[in-house]
CSV table of C-alpha atoms (C1' of nucleotides) in Angstrom, one decimal:
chain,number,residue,atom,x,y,z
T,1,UNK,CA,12.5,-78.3,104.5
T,2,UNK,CA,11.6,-82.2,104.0
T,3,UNK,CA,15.4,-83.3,103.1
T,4,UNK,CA,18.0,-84.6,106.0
T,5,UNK,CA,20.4,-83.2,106.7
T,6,UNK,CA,23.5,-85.6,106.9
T,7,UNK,CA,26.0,-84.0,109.2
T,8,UNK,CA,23.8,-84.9,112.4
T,9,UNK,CA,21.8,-87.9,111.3
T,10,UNK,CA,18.8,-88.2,113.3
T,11,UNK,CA,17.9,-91.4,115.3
T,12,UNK,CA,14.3,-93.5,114.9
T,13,UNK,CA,13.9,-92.8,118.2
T,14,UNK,CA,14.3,-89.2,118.3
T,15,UNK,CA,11.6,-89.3,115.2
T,16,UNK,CA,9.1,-91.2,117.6
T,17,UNK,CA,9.0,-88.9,120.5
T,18,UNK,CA,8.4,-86.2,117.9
T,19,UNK,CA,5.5,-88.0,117.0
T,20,UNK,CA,4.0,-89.3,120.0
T,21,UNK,CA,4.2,-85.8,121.5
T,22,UNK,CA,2.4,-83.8,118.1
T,23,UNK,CA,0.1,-86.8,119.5
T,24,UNK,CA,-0.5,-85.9,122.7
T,25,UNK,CA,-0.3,-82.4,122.1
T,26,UNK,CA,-3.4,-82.6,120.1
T,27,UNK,CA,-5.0,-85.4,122.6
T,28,UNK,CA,-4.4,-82.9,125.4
T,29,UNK,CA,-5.4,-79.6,123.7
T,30,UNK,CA,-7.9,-80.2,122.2
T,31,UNK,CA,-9.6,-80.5,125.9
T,32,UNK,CA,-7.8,-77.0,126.9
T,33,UNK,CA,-5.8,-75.3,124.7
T,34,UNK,CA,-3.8,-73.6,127.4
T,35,UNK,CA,-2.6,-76.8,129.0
T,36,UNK,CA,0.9,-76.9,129.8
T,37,UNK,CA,3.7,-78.6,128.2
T,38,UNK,CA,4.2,-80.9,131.4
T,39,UNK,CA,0.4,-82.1,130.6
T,40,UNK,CA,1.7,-83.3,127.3
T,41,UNK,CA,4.6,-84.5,128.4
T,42,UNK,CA,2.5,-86.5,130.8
T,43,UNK,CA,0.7,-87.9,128.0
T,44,UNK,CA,2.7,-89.0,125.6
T,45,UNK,CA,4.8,-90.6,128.4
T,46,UNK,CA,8.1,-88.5,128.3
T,47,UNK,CA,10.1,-86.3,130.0
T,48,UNK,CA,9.4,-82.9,130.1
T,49,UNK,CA,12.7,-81.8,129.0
T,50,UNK,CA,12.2,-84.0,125.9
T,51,UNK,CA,9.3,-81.9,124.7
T,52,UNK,CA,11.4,-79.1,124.8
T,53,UNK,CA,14.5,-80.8,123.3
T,54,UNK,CA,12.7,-81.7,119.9
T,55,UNK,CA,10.4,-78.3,120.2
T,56,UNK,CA,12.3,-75.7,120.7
T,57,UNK,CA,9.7,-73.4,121.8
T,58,UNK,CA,6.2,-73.9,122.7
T,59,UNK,CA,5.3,-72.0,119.5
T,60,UNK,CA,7.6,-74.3,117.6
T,61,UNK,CA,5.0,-76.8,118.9
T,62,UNK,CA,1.9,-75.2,117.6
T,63,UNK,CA,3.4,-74.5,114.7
T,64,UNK,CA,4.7,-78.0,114.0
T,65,UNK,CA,0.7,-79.0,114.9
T,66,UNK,CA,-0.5,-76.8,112.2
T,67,UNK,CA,1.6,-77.6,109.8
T,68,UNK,CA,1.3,-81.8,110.0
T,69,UNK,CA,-2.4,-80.8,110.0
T,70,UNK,CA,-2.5,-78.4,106.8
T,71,UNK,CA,-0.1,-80.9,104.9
T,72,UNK,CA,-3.1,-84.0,105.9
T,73,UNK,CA,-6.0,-81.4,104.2
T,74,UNK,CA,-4.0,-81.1,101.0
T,75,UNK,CA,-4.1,-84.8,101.0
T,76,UNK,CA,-7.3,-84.7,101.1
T,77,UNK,CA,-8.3,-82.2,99.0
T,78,UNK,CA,-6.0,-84.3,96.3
T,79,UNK,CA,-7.6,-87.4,97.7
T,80,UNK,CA,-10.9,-86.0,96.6
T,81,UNK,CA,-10.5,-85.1,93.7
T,82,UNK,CA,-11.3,-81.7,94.2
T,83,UNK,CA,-10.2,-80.9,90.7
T,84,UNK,CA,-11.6,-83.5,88.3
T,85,UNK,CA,-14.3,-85.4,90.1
T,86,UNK,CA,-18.3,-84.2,90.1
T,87,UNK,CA,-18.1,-81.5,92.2
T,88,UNK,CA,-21.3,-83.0,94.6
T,89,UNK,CA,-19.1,-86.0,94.8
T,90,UNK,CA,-16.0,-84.7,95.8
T,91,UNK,CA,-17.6,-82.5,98.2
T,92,UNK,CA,-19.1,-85.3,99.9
T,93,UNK,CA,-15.5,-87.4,99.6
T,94,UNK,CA,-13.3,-84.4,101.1
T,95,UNK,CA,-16.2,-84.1,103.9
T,96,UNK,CA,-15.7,-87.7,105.0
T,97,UNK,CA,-11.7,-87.2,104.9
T,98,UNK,CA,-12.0,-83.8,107.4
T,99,UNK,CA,-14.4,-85.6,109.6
T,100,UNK,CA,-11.7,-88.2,110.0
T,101,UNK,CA,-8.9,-85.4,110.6
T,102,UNK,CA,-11.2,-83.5,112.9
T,103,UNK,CA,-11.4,-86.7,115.3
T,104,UNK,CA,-7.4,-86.7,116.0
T,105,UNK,CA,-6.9,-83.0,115.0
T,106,UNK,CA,-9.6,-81.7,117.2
T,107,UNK,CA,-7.2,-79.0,118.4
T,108,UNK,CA,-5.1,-77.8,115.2
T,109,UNK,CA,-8.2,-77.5,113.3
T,110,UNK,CA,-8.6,-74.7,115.0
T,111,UNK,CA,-5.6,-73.3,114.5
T,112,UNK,CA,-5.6,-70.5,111.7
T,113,UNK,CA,-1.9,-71.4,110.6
T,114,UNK,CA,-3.2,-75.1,109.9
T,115,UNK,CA,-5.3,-73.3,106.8
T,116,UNK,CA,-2.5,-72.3,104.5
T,117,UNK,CA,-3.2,-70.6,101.2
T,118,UNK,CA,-3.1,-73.9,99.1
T,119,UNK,CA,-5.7,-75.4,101.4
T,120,UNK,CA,-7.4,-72.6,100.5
T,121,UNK,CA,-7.6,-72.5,96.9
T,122,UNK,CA,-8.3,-76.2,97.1
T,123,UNK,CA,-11.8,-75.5,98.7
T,124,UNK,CA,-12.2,-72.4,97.0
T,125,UNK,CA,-12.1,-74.3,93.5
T,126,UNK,CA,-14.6,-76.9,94.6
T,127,UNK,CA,-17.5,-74.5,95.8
T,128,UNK,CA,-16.5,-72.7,92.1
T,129,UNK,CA,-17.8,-76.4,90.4
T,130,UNK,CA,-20.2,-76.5,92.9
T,131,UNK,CA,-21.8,-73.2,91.8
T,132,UNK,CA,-20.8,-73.4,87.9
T,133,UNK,CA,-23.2,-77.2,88.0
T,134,UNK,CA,-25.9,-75.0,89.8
T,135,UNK,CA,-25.5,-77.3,93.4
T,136,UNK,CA,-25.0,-74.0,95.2
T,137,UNK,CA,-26.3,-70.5,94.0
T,138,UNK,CA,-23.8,-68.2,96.5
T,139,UNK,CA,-20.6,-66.9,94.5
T,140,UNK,CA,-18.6,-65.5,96.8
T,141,UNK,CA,-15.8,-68.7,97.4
T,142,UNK,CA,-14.5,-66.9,100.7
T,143,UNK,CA,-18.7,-67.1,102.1
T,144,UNK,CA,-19.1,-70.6,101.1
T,145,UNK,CA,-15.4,-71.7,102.4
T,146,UNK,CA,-16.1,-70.0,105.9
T,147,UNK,CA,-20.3,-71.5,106.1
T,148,UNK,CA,-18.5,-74.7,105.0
T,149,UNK,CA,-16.1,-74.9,108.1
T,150,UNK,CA,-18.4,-74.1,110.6
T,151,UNK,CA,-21.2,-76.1,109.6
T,152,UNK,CA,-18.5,-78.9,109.9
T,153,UNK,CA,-17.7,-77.7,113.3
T,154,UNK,CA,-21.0,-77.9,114.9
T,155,UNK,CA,-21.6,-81.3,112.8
T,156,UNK,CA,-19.1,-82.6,114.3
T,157,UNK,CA,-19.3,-82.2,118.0
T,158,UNK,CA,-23.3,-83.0,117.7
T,159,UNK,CA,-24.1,-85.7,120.3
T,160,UNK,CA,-24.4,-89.4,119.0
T,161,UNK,CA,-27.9,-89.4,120.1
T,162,UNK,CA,-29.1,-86.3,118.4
T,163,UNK,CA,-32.1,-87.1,117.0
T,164,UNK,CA,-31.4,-85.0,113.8
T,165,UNK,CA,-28.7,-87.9,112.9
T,166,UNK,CA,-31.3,-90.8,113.0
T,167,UNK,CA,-32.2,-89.2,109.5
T,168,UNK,CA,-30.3,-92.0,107.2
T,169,UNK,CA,-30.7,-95.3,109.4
T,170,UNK,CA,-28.0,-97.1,108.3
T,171,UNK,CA,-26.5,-96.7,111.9
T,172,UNK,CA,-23.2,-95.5,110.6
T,173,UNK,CA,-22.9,-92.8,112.7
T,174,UNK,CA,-20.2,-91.2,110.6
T,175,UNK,CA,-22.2,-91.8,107.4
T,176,UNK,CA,-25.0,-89.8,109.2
T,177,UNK,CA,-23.1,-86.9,110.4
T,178,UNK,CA,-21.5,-86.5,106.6
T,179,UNK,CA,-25.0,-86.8,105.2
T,180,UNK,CA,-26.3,-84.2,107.3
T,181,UNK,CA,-23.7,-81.8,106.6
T,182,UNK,CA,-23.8,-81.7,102.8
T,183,UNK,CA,-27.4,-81.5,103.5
T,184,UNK,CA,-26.8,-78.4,105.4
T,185,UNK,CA,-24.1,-76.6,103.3
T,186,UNK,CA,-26.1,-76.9,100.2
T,187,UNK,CA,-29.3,-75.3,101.7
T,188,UNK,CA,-27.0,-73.2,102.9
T,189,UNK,CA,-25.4,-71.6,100.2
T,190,UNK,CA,-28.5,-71.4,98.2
T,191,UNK,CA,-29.0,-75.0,96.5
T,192,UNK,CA,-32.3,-76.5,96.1
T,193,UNK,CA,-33.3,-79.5,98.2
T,194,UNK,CA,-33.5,-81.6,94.8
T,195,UNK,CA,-29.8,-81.8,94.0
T,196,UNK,CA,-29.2,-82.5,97.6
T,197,UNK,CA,-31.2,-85.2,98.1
T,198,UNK,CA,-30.1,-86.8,94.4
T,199,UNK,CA,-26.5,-87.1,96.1
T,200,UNK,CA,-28.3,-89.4,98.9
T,201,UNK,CA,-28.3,-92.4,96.2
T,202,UNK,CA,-24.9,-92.1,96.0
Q,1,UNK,CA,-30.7,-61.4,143.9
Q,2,UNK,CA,-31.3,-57.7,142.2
Q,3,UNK,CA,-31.7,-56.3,146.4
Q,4,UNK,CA,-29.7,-54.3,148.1
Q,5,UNK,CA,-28.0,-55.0,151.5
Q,6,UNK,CA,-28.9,-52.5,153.6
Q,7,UNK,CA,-26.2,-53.2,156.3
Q,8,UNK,CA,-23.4,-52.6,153.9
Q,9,UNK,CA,-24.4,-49.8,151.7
Q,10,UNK,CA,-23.1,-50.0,148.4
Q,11,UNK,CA,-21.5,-46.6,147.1
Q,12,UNK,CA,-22.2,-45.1,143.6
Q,13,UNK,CA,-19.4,-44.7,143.4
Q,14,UNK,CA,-18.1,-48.4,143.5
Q,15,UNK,CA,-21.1,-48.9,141.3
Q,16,UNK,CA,-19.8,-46.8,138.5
Q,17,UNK,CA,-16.5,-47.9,139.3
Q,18,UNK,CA,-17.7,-51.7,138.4
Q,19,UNK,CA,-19.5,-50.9,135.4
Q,20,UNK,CA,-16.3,-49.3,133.9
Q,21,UNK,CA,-14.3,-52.2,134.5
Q,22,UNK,CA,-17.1,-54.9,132.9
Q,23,UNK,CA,-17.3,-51.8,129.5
Q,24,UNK,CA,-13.2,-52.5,129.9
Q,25,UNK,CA,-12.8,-56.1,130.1
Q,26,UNK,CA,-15.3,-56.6,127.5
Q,27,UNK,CA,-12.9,-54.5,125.1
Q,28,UNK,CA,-9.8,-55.6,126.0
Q,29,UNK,CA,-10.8,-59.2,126.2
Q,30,UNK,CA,-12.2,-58.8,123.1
Q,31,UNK,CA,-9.1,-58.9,121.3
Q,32,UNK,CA,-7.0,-60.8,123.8
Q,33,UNK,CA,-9.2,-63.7,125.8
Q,34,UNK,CA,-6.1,-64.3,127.7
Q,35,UNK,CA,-5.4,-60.6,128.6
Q,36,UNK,CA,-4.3,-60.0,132.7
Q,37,UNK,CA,-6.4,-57.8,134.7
Q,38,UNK,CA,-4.1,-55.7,135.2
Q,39,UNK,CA,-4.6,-54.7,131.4
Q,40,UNK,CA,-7.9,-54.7,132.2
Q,41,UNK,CA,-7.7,-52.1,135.0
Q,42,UNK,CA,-5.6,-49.7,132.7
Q,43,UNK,CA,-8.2,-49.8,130.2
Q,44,UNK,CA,-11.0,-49.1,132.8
Q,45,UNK,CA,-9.0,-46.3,134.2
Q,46,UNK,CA,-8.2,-47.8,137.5
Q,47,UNK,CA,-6.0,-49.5,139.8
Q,48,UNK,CA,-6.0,-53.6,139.4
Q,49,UNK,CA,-6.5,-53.3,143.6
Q,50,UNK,CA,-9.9,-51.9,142.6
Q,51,UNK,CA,-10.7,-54.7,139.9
Q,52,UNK,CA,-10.2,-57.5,142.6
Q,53,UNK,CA,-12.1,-55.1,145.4
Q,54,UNK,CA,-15.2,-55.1,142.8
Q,55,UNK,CA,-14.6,-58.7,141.9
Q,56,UNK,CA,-13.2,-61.4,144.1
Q,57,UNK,CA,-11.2,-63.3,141.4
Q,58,UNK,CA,-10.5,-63.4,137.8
Q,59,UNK,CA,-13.5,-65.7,137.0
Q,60,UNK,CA,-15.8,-63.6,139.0
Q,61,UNK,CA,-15.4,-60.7,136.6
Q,62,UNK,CA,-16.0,-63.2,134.1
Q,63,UNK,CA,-19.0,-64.9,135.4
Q,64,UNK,CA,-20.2,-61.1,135.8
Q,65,UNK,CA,-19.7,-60.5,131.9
Q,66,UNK,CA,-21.6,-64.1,131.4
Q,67,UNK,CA,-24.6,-62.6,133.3
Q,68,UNK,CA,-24.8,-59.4,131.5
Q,69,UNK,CA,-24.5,-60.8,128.7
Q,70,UNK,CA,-27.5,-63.6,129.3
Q,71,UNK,CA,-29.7,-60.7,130.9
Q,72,UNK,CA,-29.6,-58.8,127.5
Q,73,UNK,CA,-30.3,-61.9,125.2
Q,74,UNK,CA,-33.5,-62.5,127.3
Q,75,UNK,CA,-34.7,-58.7,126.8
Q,76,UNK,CA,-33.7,-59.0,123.0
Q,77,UNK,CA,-35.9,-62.3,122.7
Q,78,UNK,CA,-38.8,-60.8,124.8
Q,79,UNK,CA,-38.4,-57.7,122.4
Q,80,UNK,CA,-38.6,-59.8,119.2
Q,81,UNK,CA,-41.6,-61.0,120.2
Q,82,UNK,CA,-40.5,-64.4,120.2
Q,83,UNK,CA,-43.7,-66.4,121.4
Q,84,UNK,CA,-46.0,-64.0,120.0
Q,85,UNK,CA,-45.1,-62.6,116.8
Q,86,UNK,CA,-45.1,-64.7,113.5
Q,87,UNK,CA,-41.8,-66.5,113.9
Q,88,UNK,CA,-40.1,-65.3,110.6
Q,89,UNK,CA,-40.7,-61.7,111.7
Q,90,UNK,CA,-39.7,-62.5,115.4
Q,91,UNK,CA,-36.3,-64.4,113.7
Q,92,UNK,CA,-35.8,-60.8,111.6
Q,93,UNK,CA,-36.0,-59.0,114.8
Q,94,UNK,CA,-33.9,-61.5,117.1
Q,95,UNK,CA,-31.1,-61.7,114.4
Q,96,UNK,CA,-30.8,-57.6,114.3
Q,97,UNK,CA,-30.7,-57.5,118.1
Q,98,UNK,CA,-28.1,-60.1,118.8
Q,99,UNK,CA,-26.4,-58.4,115.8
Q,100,UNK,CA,-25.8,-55.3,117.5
Q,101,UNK,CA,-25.3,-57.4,120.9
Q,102,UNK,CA,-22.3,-59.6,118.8
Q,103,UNK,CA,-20.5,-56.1,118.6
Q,104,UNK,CA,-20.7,-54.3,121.7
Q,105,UNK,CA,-19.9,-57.8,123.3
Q,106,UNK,CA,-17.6,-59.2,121.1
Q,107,UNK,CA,-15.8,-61.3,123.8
Q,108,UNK,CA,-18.7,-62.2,126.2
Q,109,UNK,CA,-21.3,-63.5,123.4
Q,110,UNK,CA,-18.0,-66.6,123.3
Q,111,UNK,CA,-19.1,-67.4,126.7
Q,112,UNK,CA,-21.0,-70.4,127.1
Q,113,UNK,CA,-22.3,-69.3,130.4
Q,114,UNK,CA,-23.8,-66.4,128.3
Q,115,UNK,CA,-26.3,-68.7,127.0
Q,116,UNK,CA,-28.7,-69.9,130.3
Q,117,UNK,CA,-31.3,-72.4,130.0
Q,118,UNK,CA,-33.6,-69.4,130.1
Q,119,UNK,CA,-31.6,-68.7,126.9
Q,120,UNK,CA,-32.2,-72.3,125.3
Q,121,UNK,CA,-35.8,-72.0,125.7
Q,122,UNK,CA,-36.6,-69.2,123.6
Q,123,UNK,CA,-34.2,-69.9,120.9
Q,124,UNK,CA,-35.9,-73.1,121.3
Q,125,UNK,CA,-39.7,-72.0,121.2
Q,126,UNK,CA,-38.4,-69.9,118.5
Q,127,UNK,CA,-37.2,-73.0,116.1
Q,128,UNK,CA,-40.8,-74.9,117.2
Q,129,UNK,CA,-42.6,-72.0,115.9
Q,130,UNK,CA,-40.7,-71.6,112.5
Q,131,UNK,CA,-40.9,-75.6,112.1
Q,132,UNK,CA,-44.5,-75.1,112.8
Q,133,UNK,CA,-45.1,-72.5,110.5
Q,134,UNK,CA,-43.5,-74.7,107.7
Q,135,UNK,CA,-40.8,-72.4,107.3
Q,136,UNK,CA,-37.7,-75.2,108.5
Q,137,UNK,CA,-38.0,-78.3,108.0
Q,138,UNK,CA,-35.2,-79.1,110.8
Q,139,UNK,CA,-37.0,-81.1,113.8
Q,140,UNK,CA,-34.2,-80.9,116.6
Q,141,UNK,CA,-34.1,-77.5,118.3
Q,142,UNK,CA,-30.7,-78.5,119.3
Q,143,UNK,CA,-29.6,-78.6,116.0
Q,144,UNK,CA,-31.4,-75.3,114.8
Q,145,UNK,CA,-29.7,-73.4,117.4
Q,146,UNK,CA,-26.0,-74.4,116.9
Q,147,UNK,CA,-26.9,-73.7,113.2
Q,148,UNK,CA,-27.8,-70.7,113.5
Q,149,UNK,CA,-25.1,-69.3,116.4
Q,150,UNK,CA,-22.6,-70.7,114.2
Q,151,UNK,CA,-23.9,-68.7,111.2
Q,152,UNK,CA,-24.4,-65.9,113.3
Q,153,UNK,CA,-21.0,-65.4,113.8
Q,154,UNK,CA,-19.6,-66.1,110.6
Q,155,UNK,CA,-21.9,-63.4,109.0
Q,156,UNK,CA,-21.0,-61.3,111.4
Q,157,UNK,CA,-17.4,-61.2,110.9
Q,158,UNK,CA,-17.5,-60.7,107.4
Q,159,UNK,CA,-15.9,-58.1,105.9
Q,160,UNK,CA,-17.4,-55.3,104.8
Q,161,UNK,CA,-16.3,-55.1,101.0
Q,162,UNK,CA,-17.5,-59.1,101.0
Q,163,UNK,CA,-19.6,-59.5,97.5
Q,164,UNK,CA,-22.3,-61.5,99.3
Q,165,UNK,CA,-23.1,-58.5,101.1
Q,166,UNK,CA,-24.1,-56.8,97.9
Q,167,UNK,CA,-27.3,-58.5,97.5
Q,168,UNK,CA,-29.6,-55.9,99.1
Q,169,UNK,CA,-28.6,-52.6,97.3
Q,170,UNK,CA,-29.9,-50.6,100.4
Q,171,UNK,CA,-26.5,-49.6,101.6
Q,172,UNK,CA,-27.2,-50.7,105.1
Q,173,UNK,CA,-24.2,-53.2,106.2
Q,174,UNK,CA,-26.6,-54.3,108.7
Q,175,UNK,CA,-29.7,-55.0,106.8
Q,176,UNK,CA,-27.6,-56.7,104.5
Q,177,UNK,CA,-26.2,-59.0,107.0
Q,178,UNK,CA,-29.3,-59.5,108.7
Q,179,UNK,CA,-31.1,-60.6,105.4
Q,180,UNK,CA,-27.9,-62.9,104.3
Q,181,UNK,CA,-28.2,-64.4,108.3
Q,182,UNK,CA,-31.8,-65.2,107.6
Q,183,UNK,CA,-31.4,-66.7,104.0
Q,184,UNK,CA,-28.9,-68.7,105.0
Q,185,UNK,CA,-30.2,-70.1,107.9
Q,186,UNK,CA,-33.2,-70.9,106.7
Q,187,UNK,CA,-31.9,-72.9,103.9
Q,188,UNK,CA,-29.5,-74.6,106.1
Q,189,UNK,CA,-32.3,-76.2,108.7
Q,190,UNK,CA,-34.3,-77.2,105.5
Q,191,UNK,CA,-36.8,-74.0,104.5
Q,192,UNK,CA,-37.5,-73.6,101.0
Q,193,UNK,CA,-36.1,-70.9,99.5
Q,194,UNK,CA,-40.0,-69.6,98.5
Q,195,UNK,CA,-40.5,-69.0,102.4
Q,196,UNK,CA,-37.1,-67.5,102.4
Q,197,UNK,CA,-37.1,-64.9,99.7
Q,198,UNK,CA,-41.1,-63.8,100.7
Q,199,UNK,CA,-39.8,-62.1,103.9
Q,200,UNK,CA,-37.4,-59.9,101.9
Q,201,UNK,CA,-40.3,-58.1,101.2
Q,202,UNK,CA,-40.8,-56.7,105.1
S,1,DC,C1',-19.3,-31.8,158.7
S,2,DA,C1',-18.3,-36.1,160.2
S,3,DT,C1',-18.2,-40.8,159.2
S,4,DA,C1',-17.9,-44.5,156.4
S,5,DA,C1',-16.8,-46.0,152.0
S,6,DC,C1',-13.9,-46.0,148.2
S,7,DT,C1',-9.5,-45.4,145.8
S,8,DG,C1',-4.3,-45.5,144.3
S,9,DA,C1',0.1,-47.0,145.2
S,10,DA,C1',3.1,-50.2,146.7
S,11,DA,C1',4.6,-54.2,148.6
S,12,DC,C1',4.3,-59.2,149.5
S,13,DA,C1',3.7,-64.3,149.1
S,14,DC,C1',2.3,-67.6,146.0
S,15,DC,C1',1.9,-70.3,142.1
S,16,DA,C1',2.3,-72.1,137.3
S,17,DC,C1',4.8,-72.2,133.3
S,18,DT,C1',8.8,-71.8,130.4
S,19,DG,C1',13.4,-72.6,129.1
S,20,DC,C1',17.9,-74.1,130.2
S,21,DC,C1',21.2,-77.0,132.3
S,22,DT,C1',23.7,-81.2,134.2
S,23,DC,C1',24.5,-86.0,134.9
S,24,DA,C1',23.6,-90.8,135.2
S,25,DT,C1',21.2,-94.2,132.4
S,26,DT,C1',19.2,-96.3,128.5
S,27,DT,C1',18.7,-97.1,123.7
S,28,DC,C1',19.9,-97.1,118.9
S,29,DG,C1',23.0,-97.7,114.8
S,30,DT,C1',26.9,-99.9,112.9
M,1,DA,C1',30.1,-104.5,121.6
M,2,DC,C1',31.3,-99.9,121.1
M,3,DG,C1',30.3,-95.0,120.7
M,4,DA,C1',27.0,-91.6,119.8
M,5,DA,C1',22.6,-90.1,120.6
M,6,DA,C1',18.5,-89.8,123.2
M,7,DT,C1',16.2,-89.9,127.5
M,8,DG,C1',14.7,-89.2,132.7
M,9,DA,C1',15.2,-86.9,136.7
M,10,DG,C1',16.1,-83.0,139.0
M,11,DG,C1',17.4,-78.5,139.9
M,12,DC,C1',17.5,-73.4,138.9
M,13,DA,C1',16.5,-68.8,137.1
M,14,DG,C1',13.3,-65.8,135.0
M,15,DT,C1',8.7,-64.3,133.9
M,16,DG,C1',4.1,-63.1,134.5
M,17,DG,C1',-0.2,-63.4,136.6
M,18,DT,C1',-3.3,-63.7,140.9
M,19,DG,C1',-4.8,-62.5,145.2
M,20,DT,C1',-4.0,-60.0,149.7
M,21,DT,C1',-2.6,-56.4,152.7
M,22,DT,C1',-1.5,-51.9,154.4
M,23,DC,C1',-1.8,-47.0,154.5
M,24,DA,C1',-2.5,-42.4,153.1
M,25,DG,C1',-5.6,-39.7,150.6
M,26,DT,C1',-10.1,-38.8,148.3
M,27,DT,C1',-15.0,-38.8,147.7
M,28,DA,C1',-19.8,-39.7,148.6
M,29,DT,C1',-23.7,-39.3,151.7
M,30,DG,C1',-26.6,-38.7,155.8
DNA sequence: CATAACTGAAACACCACTGCCTCATTTCGT
DNA sequence: ACGAAATGAGGCAGTGGTGTTTCAGTTATG
């Protein structure tokens, strides 16, 4: 799937459209996720008929989304060390790298298809370590994955001026938000307030 | 609003006629958001003529299933007892009733127009109360109420045969979902899990 | 029963989106 | 600078949904 294939070699130019439209795709849908190609086309400055020449189909377009999106969450599942590190660490590591996605993949996140079955078992081993080090007391990894991902999803779109952010004043906004989200997990899924707040010294 | 116009008198007939096609829509839209009236109409046993005579436009209908909607959250907080009964009780008893709203309205409880001001302030008064009590430690009503729609709805969907559902060997799904929703909650906006575990015994 | 209201069926105009095509023009790679 | 590739602009057909109208037939209600 990654290799080239020779016979029609592929011009830089070709390769940037395709990007600045998966762009503006996800600019554009993430405000309304029926919006028409035209829209997109609008915003990553191109012809209409160009979206459609590197997509074939609109679908091809979603799926394209979802995929660029589930290959950046294995990169940050590797990124955190999901395997090796502390478990309390990595889970408050991988939370900073999905804030970061969810800001340009607003839309994608959304999509099912973006969550393959290696992202998956990625989050599935963390809450594992989480439990077997006594952070979390809830066993079943498809109940903690699921509280996980929408806790992030409300985190994220909280307003700036919430005053449940002002918690940790270092004015970092995104500091906060990750802060209050492990917070939230944890309690959650059954850990006590003590290992939580032991990771705020981090 | 709730009078009638005496100059054009409104037919039982039309009146059953429009309480077929909101019991419709709610179904059909429940598995496809994006599903034409016209598929509506079959469902409800009628002509799509009759779905536009009963409701101007396609956003009418929906507005209509918004309303419903809200008008049976506000009975179910008045009938938990919301500003009267100890909040953890009233919490118990608002969690079973939206439960058994959640799946007879699938499609409508998605609607943001579902949840009116009216709607805010008693989930609100409802957070104060449990904050008060010393059962959350979460300040922002705000922030309790996303928490716990979000939670809401991933407990809800949770499949039957899920092994955190096997914690309360009563054999009632419900119960069991009901008590997870609570637990969870709780520990998410900061409760300790002493406060948590003491309501099991209801 | 007589009237007014309601319904089903069918047609119609309208609109938005998709997907495809062509052709003149620009841009890249060598 | 040359040829291949990509693009913009525009048109065109097809699809599917919305909203309206008409008209004949049915049903409620006083």
């Amino acid at each position: 799937m990654g290799g080239n294939t020779p016979s029609r070699r592929i011009r830089a130019d070709a390769e940037r459209s395709t990007a600045r439209i998966l762009e503006a795709a996800e600019t554009v849908l993430a405000e309304d996720a029926n919006a028409s190609l035209e829209r997109i086309a609008d915003a990553a400055g191109l012809a209409r008929a160009t979206v459609h020449r590197r997509f074939a189909s609109r679908t091809a377009l979603l799926d394209a989304l979802a995929e660029q999106l589930s290959r950046r969450y294995l990169l940050g599942l590797a990124e955190a060390r999901v395997e090796t590190a502390p478990p309390l660490i990595a889970l408050h590591r991988l939370t900073e790298i999905v804030f970061d996605l969810k800001l340009s993949h607003r839309f994608a996140v959304q999509l099912s298809a973006a969550i393959t079955p290696a992202v998956l078992d990625g989050l599935d081993l963390l809450f594992a370590r989480l439990r077997d080090t006594g952070a979390i007391t809830a066993v079943d990894p498809a109940w903690c994955r699921r509280v996980y991902l929408a806790l992030l999803h409300e985190v994220h779109d909280l307003p700036a001026d919430s005053t449940t952010l002002a918690s940790s004043a270092t004015g970092d906004e995104t500091e906060a938000k990750v802060d209050l989200l492990v917070r939230t997990a944890l309690g959650a899924l059954g850990g006590s307030h003590d290992a939580t707040t032991a990771l705020s010294l981090t």
